[in-house]
mmCIF file with all atom_site columns, C-alpha atoms in Angstrom:
data_model
loop_
_atom_site.group_PDB
_atom_site.id
_atom_site.type_symbol
_atom_site.label_atom_id
_atom_site.label_alt_id
_atom_site.label_comp_id
_atom_site.label_asym_id
_atom_site.label_entity_id
_atom_site.label_seq_id
_atom_site.pdbx_PDB_ins_code
_atom_site.Cartn_x
_atom_site.Cartn_y
_atom_site.Cartn_z
_atom_site.occupancy
_atom_site.B_iso_or_equiv
_atom_site.pdbx_formal_charge
_atom_site.auth_seq_id
_atom_site.auth_comp_id
_atom_site.auth_asym_id
_atom_site.auth_atom_id
_atom_site.pdbx_PDB_model_num
ATOM 1   C CA . UNK A 1 1   ? 0.000   0.000   0.000  1.00 49.00 ? 1   UNK A CA 1
ATOM 2   C CA . UNK A 1 2   ? 3.000   2.285   -0.243 1.00 63.00 ? 2   UNK A CA 1
ATOM 3   C CA . UNK A 1 3   ? 1.563   3.857   -3.421 1.00 87.00 ? 3   UNK A CA 1
ATOM 4   C CA . UNK A 1 4   ? -1.038  5.736   -1.347 1.00 96.00 ? 4   UNK A CA 1
ATOM 5   C CA . UNK A 1 5   ? -0.541  9.066   0.377  1.00 96.00 ? 5   UNK A CA 1
ATOM 6   C CA . UNK A 1 6   ? -3.437  8.447   2.798  1.00 97.00 ? 6   UNK A CA 1
ATOM 7   C CA . UNK A 1 7   ? -5.557  5.558   4.049  1.00 97.00 ? 7   UNK A CA 1
ATOM 8   C CA . UNK A 1 8   ? -9.171  5.855   5.214  1.00 98.00 ? 8   UNK A CA 1
ATOM 9   C CA . UNK A 1 9   ? -10.866 3.055   7.116  1.00 98.00 ? 9   UNK A CA 1
ATOM 10  C CA . UNK A 1 10  ? -14.488 2.288   7.755  1.00 98.00 ? 10  UNK A CA 1
ATOM 11  C CA . UNK A 1 11  ? -14.982 1.674   11.499 1.00 98.00 ? 11  UNK A CA 1
ATOM 12  C CA . UNK A 1 12  ? -17.496 -1.057  12.358 1.00 97.00 ? 12  UNK A CA 1
ATOM 13  C CA . UNK A 1 13  ? -16.546 -4.382  10.823 1.00 95.00 ? 13  UNK A CA 1
ATOM 14  C CA . UNK A 1 14  ? -13.186 -3.058  9.670  1.00 96.00 ? 14  UNK A CA 1
ATOM 15  C CA . UNK A 1 15  ? -11.286 -1.714  12.705 1.00 97.00 ? 15  UNK A CA 1
ATOM 16  C CA . UNK A 1 16  ? -13.637 -2.730  15.501 1.00 97.00 ? 16  UNK A CA 1
ATOM 17  C CA . UNK A 1 17  ? -16.787 -4.753  15.986 1.00 97.00 ? 17  UNK A CA 1
ATOM 18  C CA . UNK A 1 18  ? -19.294 -2.496  17.719 1.00 97.00 ? 18  UNK A CA 1
ATOM 19  C CA . UNK A 1 19  ? -21.343 -4.425  20.270 1.00 97.00 ? 19  UNK A CA 1
ATOM 20  C CA . UNK A 1 20  ? -24.670 -3.267  18.848 1.00 98.00 ? 20  UNK A CA 1
ATOM 21  C CA . UNK A 1 21  ? -27.787 -5.357  18.348 1.00 97.00 ? 21  UNK A CA 1
ATOM 22  C CA . UNK A 1 22  ? -28.988 -3.644  15.179 1.00 96.00 ? 22  UNK A CA 1
ATOM 23  C CA . UNK A 1 23  ? -32.369 -5.399  15.358 1.00 96.00 ? 23  UNK A CA 1
ATOM 24  C CA . UNK A 1 24  ? -32.912 -3.905  18.827 1.00 97.00 ? 24  UNK A CA 1
ATOM 25  C CA . UNK A 1 25  ? -31.930 -0.490  17.458 1.00 98.00 ? 25  UNK A CA 1
ATOM 26  C CA . UNK A 1 26  ? -34.543 -0.819  14.693 1.00 97.00 ? 26  UNK A CA 1
ATOM 27  C CA . UNK A 1 27  ? -37.181 -1.779  17.274 1.00 97.00 ? 27  UNK A CA 1
ATOM 28  C CA . UNK A 1 28  ? -36.303 1.289   19.358 1.00 98.00 ? 28  UNK A CA 1
ATOM 29  C CA . UNK A 1 29  ? -36.462 3.508   16.268 1.00 98.00 ? 29  UNK A CA 1
ATOM 30  C CA . UNK A 1 30  ? -39.860 2.062   15.342 1.00 98.00 ? 30  UNK A CA 1
ATOM 31  C CA . UNK A 1 31  ? -40.954 2.999   18.881 1.00 97.00 ? 31  UNK A CA 1
ATOM 32  C CA . UNK A 1 32  ? -39.923 6.605   18.124 1.00 98.00 ? 32  UNK A CA 1
ATOM 33  C CA . UNK A 1 33  ? -42.215 6.490   15.094 1.00 98.00 ? 33  UNK A CA 1
ATOM 34  C CA . UNK A 1 34  ? -45.022 5.059   17.256 1.00 97.00 ? 34  UNK A CA 1
ATOM 35  C CA . UNK A 1 35  ? -44.659 7.832   19.847 1.00 97.00 ? 35  UNK A CA 1
ATOM 36  C CA . UNK A 1 36  ? -44.991 10.340  17.005 1.00 97.00 ? 36  UNK A CA 1
ATOM 37  C CA . UNK A 1 37  ? -48.056 8.490   15.658 1.00 97.00 ? 37  UNK A CA 1
ATOM 38  C CA . UNK A 1 38  ? -46.187 7.996   12.378 1.00 96.00 ? 38  UNK A CA 1
ATOM 39  C CA . UNK A 1 39  ? -46.268 4.821   10.316 1.00 96.00 ? 39  UNK A CA 1
ATOM 40  C CA . UNK A 1 40  ? -42.738 3.510   9.798  1.00 96.00 ? 40  UNK A CA 1
ATOM 41  C CA . UNK A 1 41  ? -42.001 3.116   6.082  1.00 94.00 ? 41  UNK A CA 1
ATOM 42  C CA . UNK A 1 42  ? -40.000 -0.062  6.646  1.00 94.00 ? 42  UNK A CA 1
ATOM 43  C CA . UNK A 1 43  ? -38.275 -2.178  9.277  1.00 94.00 ? 43  UNK A CA 1
ATOM 44  C CA . UNK A 1 44  ? -34.871 -1.397  7.770  1.00 94.00 ? 44  UNK A CA 1
ATOM 45  C CA . UNK A 1 45  ? -32.939 0.848   10.148 1.00 95.00 ? 45  UNK A CA 1
ATOM 46  C CA . UNK A 1 46  ? -31.283 3.000   7.492  1.00 91.00 ? 46  UNK A CA 1
ATOM 47  C CA . UNK A 1 47  ? -34.571 3.469   5.629  1.00 95.00 ? 47  UNK A CA 1
ATOM 48  C CA . UNK A 1 48  ? -36.176 4.480   8.937  1.00 97.00 ? 48  UNK A CA 1
ATOM 49  C CA . UNK A 1 49  ? -33.427 7.027   9.512  1.00 95.00 ? 49  UNK A CA 1
ATOM 50  C CA . UNK A 1 50  ? -33.739 8.351   5.965  1.00 93.00 ? 50  UNK A CA 1
ATOM 51  C CA . UNK A 1 51  ? -37.519 8.785   6.232  1.00 96.00 ? 51  UNK A CA 1
ATOM 52  C CA . UNK A 1 52  ? -37.516 10.298  9.741  1.00 97.00 ? 52  UNK A CA 1
ATOM 53  C CA . UNK A 1 53  ? -37.265 13.865  8.459  1.00 93.00 ? 53  UNK A CA 1
ATOM 54  C CA . UNK A 1 54  ? -40.590 13.376  6.634  1.00 94.00 ? 54  UNK A CA 1
ATOM 55  C CA . UNK A 1 55  ? -42.238 12.981  10.045 1.00 94.00 ? 55  UNK A CA 1
ATOM 56  C CA . UNK A 1 56  ? -40.177 15.628  11.882 1.00 94.00 ? 56  UNK A CA 1
ATOM 57  C CA . UNK A 1 57  ? -38.638 12.965  14.132 1.00 98.00 ? 57  UNK A CA 1
ATOM 58  C CA . UNK A 1 58  ? -35.131 12.908  12.641 1.00 96.00 ? 58  UNK A CA 1
ATOM 59  C CA . UNK A 1 59  ? -33.394 14.229  15.796 1.00 97.00 ? 59  UNK A CA 1
ATOM 60  C CA . UNK A 1 60  ? -35.100 11.623  18.005 1.00 98.00 ? 60  UNK A CA 1
ATOM 61  C CA . UNK A 1 61  ? -34.320 8.809   15.566 1.00 98.00 ? 61  UNK A CA 1
ATOM 62  C CA . UNK A 1 62  ? -30.692 9.937   15.240 1.00 97.00 ? 62  UNK A CA 1
ATOM 63  C CA . UNK A 1 63  ? -30.289 10.136  19.018 1.00 98.00 ? 63  UNK A CA 1
ATOM 64  C CA . UNK A 1 64  ? -31.821 6.674   19.500 1.00 98.00 ? 64  UNK A CA 1
ATOM 65  C CA . UNK A 1 65  ? -29.373 5.147   17.031 1.00 98.00 ? 65  UNK A CA 1
ATOM 66  C CA . UNK A 1 66  ? -26.435 7.126   18.425 1.00 98.00 ? 66  UNK A CA 1
ATOM 67  C CA . UNK A 1 67  ? -27.212 6.012   22.004 1.00 98.00 ? 67  UNK A CA 1
ATOM 68  C CA . UNK A 1 68  ? -26.881 2.375   20.939 1.00 98.00 ? 68  UNK A CA 1
ATOM 69  C CA . UNK A 1 69  ? -23.729 3.098   18.930 1.00 98.00 ? 69  UNK A CA 1
ATOM 70  C CA . UNK A 1 70  ? -21.973 4.951   21.754 1.00 98.00 ? 70  UNK A CA 1
ATOM 71  C CA . UNK A 1 71  ? -22.697 2.117   24.176 1.00 98.00 ? 71  UNK A CA 1
ATOM 72  C CA . UNK A 1 72  ? -21.661 -0.442  21.562 1.00 98.00 ? 72  UNK A CA 1
ATOM 73  C CA . UNK A 1 73  ? -18.413 1.468   21.006 1.00 98.00 ? 73  UNK A CA 1
ATOM 74  C CA . UNK A 1 74  ? -17.608 1.226   24.723 1.00 98.00 ? 74  UNK A CA 1
ATOM 75  C CA . UNK A 1 75  ? -18.047 -2.557  24.556 1.00 98.00 ? 75  UNK A CA 1
ATOM 76  C CA . UNK A 1 76  ? -16.539 -3.036  21.091 1.00 98.00 ? 76  UNK A CA 1
ATOM 77  C CA . UNK A 1 77  ? -14.001 -5.654  20.105 1.00 97.00 ? 77  UNK A CA 1
ATOM 78  C CA . UNK A 1 78  ? -10.795 -4.657  18.347 1.00 96.00 ? 78  UNK A CA 1
ATOM 79  C CA . UNK A 1 79  ? -10.205 -6.306  14.957 1.00 95.00 ? 79  UNK A CA 1
ATOM 80  C CA . UNK A 1 80  ? -6.949  -7.223  13.220 1.00 90.00 ? 80  UNK A CA 1
ATOM 81  C CA . UNK A 1 81  ? -7.000  -4.209  10.875 1.00 91.00 ? 81  UNK A CA 1
ATOM 82  C CA . UNK A 1 82  ? -6.647  -1.955  13.923 1.00 94.00 ? 82  UNK A CA 1
ATOM 83  C CA . UNK A 1 83  ? -3.081  -3.194  14.394 1.00 92.00 ? 83  UNK A CA 1
ATOM 84  C CA . UNK A 1 84  ? -2.331  -2.396  10.750 1.00 89.00 ? 84  UNK A CA 1
ATOM 85  C CA . UNK A 1 85  ? -3.625  1.140   11.273 1.00 88.00 ? 85  UNK A CA 1
ATOM 86  C CA . UNK A 1 86  ? -1.020  1.711   14.003 1.00 89.00 ? 86  UNK A CA 1
ATOM 87  C CA . UNK A 1 87  ? 1.800   0.818   11.600 1.00 88.00 ? 87  UNK A CA 1
ATOM 88  C CA . UNK A 1 88  ? 0.878   3.344   8.894  1.00 88.00 ? 88  UNK A CA 1
ATOM 89  C CA . UNK A 1 89  ? 3.410   5.997   7.913  1.00 92.00 ? 89  UNK A CA 1
ATOM 90  C CA . UNK A 1 90  ? 0.828   7.997   5.934  1.00 96.00 ? 90  UNK A CA 1
ATOM 91  C CA . UNK A 1 91  ? -2.108  10.013  7.315  1.00 97.00 ? 91  UNK A CA 1
ATOM 92  C CA . UNK A 1 92  ? -5.023  7.838   8.425  1.00 97.00 ? 92  UNK A CA 1
ATOM 93  C CA . UNK A 1 93  ? -8.709  8.666   8.633  1.00 98.00 ? 93  UNK A CA 1
ATOM 94  C CA . UNK A 1 94  ? -11.959 7.006   9.623  1.00 98.00 ? 94  UNK A CA 1
ATOM 95  C CA . UNK A 1 95  ? -15.133 7.426   7.563  1.00 98.00 ? 95  UNK A CA 1
ATOM 96  C CA . UNK A 1 96  ? -18.113 5.655   9.070  1.00 98.00 ? 96  UNK A CA 1
ATOM 97  C CA . UNK A 1 97  ? -21.863 5.282   8.847  1.00 96.00 ? 97  UNK A CA 1
ATOM 98  C CA . UNK A 1 98  ? -21.787 5.326   12.665 1.00 97.00 ? 98  UNK A CA 1
ATOM 99  C CA . UNK A 1 99  ? -22.114 8.622   14.503 1.00 98.00 ? 99  UNK A CA 1
ATOM 100 C CA . UNK A 1 100 ? -18.871 10.512  15.023 1.00 98.00 ? 100 UNK A CA 1
ATOM 101 C CA . UNK A 1 101 ? -19.039 10.235  18.826 1.00 98.00 ? 101 UNK A CA 1
ATOM 102 C CA . UNK A 1 102 ? -19.219 6.429   18.636 1.00 98.00 ? 102 UNK A CA 1
ATOM 103 C CA . UNK A 1 103 ? -16.228 6.421   16.275 1.00 98.00 ? 103 UNK A CA 1
ATOM 104 C CA . UNK A 1 104 ? -14.209 8.508   18.698 1.00 98.00 ? 104 UNK A CA 1
ATOM 105 C CA . UNK A 1 105 ? -15.247 6.378   21.692 1.00 98.00 ? 105 UNK A CA 1
ATOM 106 C CA . UNK A 1 106 ? -14.214 3.170   19.912 1.00 98.00 ? 106 UNK A CA 1
ATOM 107 C CA . UNK A 1 107 ? -10.897 4.654   18.810 1.00 98.00 ? 107 UNK A CA 1
ATOM 108 C CA . UNK A 1 108 ? -10.242 5.787   22.391 1.00 98.00 ? 108 UNK A CA 1
ATOM 109 C CA . UNK A 1 109 ? -11.285 2.422   23.878 1.00 98.00 ? 109 UNK A CA 1
ATOM 110 C CA . UNK A 1 110 ? -8.741  0.635   21.689 1.00 97.00 ? 110 UNK A CA 1
ATOM 111 C CA . UNK A 1 111 ? -5.916  3.199   21.958 1.00 97.00 ? 111 UNK A CA 1
ATOM 112 C CA . UNK A 1 112 ? -6.182  4.087   18.268 1.00 97.00 ? 112 UNK A CA 1
ATOM 113 C CA . UNK A 1 113 ? -7.050  7.779   18.502 1.00 96.00 ? 113 UNK A CA 1
ATOM 114 C CA . UNK A 1 114 ? -3.436  8.962   18.269 1.00 95.00 ? 114 UNK A CA 1
ATOM 115 C CA . UNK A 1 115 ? -3.016  7.123   14.940 1.00 96.00 ? 115 UNK A CA 1
ATOM 116 C CA . UNK A 1 116 ? -6.082  8.716   13.329 1.00 98.00 ? 116 UNK A CA 1
ATOM 117 C CA . UNK A 1 117 ? -5.851  12.194  11.838 1.00 98.00 ? 117 UNK A CA 1
ATOM 118 C CA . UNK A 1 118 ? -9.474  12.695  10.689 1.00 98.00 ? 118 UNK A CA 1
ATOM 119 C CA . UNK A 1 119 ? -12.827 11.207  11.741 1.00 98.00 ? 119 UNK A CA 1
ATOM 120 C CA . UNK A 1 120 ? -16.056 11.632  9.800  1.00 98.00 ? 120 UNK A CA 1
ATOM 121 C CA . UNK A 1 121 ? -19.209 9.964   11.041 1.00 98.00 ? 121 UNK A CA 1
ATOM 122 C CA . UNK A 1 122 ? -22.782 9.817   9.855  1.00 96.00 ? 122 UNK A CA 1
ATOM 123 C CA . UNK A 1 123 ? -23.551 13.110  11.572 1.00 96.00 ? 123 UNK A CA 1
ATOM 124 C CA . UNK A 1 124 ? -20.382 15.025  10.631 1.00 97.00 ? 124 UNK A CA 1
ATOM 125 C CA . UNK A 1 125 ? -21.579 16.138  7.205  1.00 97.00 ? 125 UNK A CA 1
ATOM 126 C CA . UNK A 1 126 ? -25.038 16.541  5.665  1.00 93.00 ? 126 UNK A CA 1
ATOM 127 C CA . UNK A 1 127 ? -24.985 13.272  3.700  1.00 95.00 ? 127 UNK A CA 1
ATOM 128 C CA . UNK A 1 128 ? -24.190 9.632   4.461  1.00 93.00 ? 128 UNK A CA 1
ATOM 129 C CA . UNK A 1 129 ? -22.372 6.873   2.646  1.00 96.00 ? 129 UNK A CA 1
ATOM 130 C CA . UNK A 1 130 ? -22.761 5.836   -0.153 1.00 96.00 ? 130 UNK A CA 1
ATOM 131 C CA . UNK A 1 131 ? -22.846 9.540   -1.002 1.00 97.00 ? 131 UNK A CA 1
ATOM 132 C CA . UNK A 1 132 ? -19.170 10.428  -1.622 1.00 98.00 ? 132 UNK A CA 1
ATOM 133 C CA . UNK A 1 133 ? -19.138 13.572  0.557  1.00 98.00 ? 133 UNK A CA 1
ATOM 134 C CA . UNK A 1 134 ? -18.296 11.860  3.905  1.00 98.00 ? 134 UNK A CA 1
ATOM 135 C CA . UNK A 1 135 ? -15.299 10.127  2.321  1.00 98.00 ? 135 UNK A CA 1
ATOM 136 C CA . UNK A 1 136 ? -14.217 13.261  0.476  1.00 98.00 ? 136 UNK A CA 1
ATOM 137 C CA . UNK A 1 137 ? -14.462 15.239  3.740  1.00 98.00 ? 137 UNK A CA 1
ATOM 138 C CA . UNK A 1 138 ? -12.217 12.648  5.399  1.00 98.00 ? 138 UNK A CA 1
ATOM 139 C CA . UNK A 1 139 ? -9.718  12.898  2.530  1.00 98.00 ? 139 UNK A CA 1
ATOM 140 C CA . UNK A 1 140 ? -9.721  16.700  2.838  1.00 98.00 ? 140 UNK A CA 1
ATOM 141 C CA . UNK A 1 141 ? -9.170  16.339  6.585  1.00 98.00 ? 141 UNK A CA 1
ATOM 142 C CA . UNK A 1 142 ? -6.026  14.343  5.785  1.00 98.00 ? 142 UNK A CA 1
ATOM 143 C CA . UNK A 1 143 ? -4.868  17.021  3.327  1.00 98.00 ? 143 UNK A CA 1
ATOM 144 C CA . UNK A 1 144 ? -4.798  14.309  0.664  1.00 98.00 ? 144 UNK A CA 1
ATOM 145 C CA . UNK A 1 145 ? -6.180  13.795  -2.817 1.00 98.00 ? 145 UNK A CA 1
ATOM 146 C CA . UNK A 1 146 ? -8.804  11.179  -3.727 1.00 98.00 ? 146 UNK A CA 1
ATOM 147 C CA . UNK A 1 147 ? -6.611  9.744   -6.501 1.00 97.00 ? 147 UNK A CA 1
ATOM 148 C CA . UNK A 1 148 ? -3.849  8.862   -4.017 1.00 97.00 ? 148 UNK A CA 1
ATOM 149 C CA . UNK A 1 149 ? -6.061  7.658   -1.167 1.00 98.00 ? 149 UNK A CA 1
ATOM 150 C CA . UNK A 1 150 ? -7.207  4.127   -0.321 1.00 98.00 ? 150 UNK A CA 1
ATOM 151 C CA . UNK A 1 151 ? -10.516 3.400   1.439  1.00 98.00 ? 151 UNK A CA 1
ATOM 152 C CA . UNK A 1 152 ? -10.671 0.119   3.385  1.00 97.00 ? 152 UNK A CA 1
ATOM 153 C CA . UNK A 1 153 ? -14.160 -1.166  4.180  1.00 97.00 ? 153 UNK A CA 1
ATOM 154 C CA . UNK A 1 154 ? -16.364 -4.196  4.633  1.00 96.00 ? 154 UNK A CA 1
ATOM 155 C CA . UNK A 1 155 ? -19.568 -3.471  2.719  1.00 95.00 ? 155 UNK A CA 1
ATOM 156 C CA . UNK A 1 156 ? -20.829 -2.856  -0.766 1.00 96.00 ? 156 UNK A CA 1
ATOM 157 C CA . UNK A 1 157 ? -21.910 0.579   0.519  1.00 96.00 ? 157 UNK A CA 1
ATOM 158 C CA . UNK A 1 158 ? -18.227 1.306   1.267  1.00 97.00 ? 158 UNK A CA 1
ATOM 159 C CA . UNK A 1 159 ? -17.237 0.132   -2.223 1.00 98.00 ? 159 UNK A CA 1
ATOM 160 C CA . UNK A 1 160 ? -19.873 2.373   -3.850 1.00 98.00 ? 160 UNK A CA 1
ATOM 161 C CA . UNK A 1 161 ? -18.759 5.304   -1.710 1.00 98.00 ? 161 UNK A CA 1
ATOM 162 C CA . UNK A 1 162 ? -15.157 4.878   -2.810 1.00 98.00 ? 162 UNK A CA 1
ATOM 163 C CA . UNK A 1 163 ? -16.098 4.581   -6.480 1.00 98.00 ? 163 UNK A CA 1
ATOM 164 C CA . UNK A 1 164 ? -18.258 7.717   -6.305 1.00 98.00 ? 164 UNK A CA 1
ATOM 165 C CA . UNK A 1 165 ? -15.458 9.637   -4.556 1.00 98.00 ? 165 UNK A CA 1
ATOM 166 C CA . UNK A 1 166 ? -12.761 8.537   -7.019 1.00 98.00 ? 166 UNK A CA 1
ATOM 167 C CA . UNK A 1 167 ? -10.866 6.682   -4.281 1.00 98.00 ? 167 UNK A CA 1
ATOM 168 C CA . UNK A 1 168 ? -9.340  3.198   -4.590 1.00 98.00 ? 168 UNK A CA 1
ATOM 169 C CA . UNK A 1 169 ? -11.013 0.551   -2.453 1.00 98.00 ? 169 UNK A CA 1
ATOM 170 C CA . UNK A 1 170 ? -9.847  -2.514  -0.513 1.00 97.00 ? 170 UNK A CA 1
ATOM 171 C CA . UNK A 1 171 ? -12.496 -4.944  0.662  1.00 96.00 ? 171 UNK A CA 1
ATOM 172 C CA . UNK A 1 172 ? -12.303 -6.536  4.118  1.00 94.00 ? 172 UNK A CA 1
ATOM 173 C CA . UNK A 1 173 ? -14.287 -9.739  4.629  1.00 86.00 ? 173 UNK A CA 1
ATOM 174 C CA . UNK A 1 174 ? -17.273 -8.999  6.858  1.00 70.00 ? 174 UNK A CA 1
ATOM 175 C CA . UNK A 1 175 ? -17.496 -10.584 10.285 1.00 65.00 ? 175 UNK A CA 1
ATOM 176 C CA . UNK A 1 176 ? -19.362 -13.847 10.591 1.00 52.00 ? 176 UNK A CA 1
#
């Protein structure tokens, strides 16, 4: 990877395994919809988050998800790629679909924060992956160029994000 001037990692499933029961998160988000007397458009968490602004419950939905993520970050498990991150001689960033606070908590919990120069979470910029802006914001935070940056992630969403941002991509096998 010496041909890259910067490396950006996804967080959950790449550097750490957040201890989050995503089904429980979706149930709690559906409860936010119920309290607002709004019919949830789906049971898919990310679709629920996306639609929340239509019902004026986006802040409550975001906070519900973030609460779970922050707690999951405190109880997260460090993955092998985290050790690789510590050995990098180029600037390193994190670009995640998780909220920025959860990213920072997980990095702190696993003594990785000093090796990371930029962190962009779901709530750092106006858009979310697979929109390229979160990754491009991370690249800018590293004072790097997309053409000489590598994004390491574990989902097709990460791959699409990298392609849309003009950044090379390395796939990490998802956790079983």
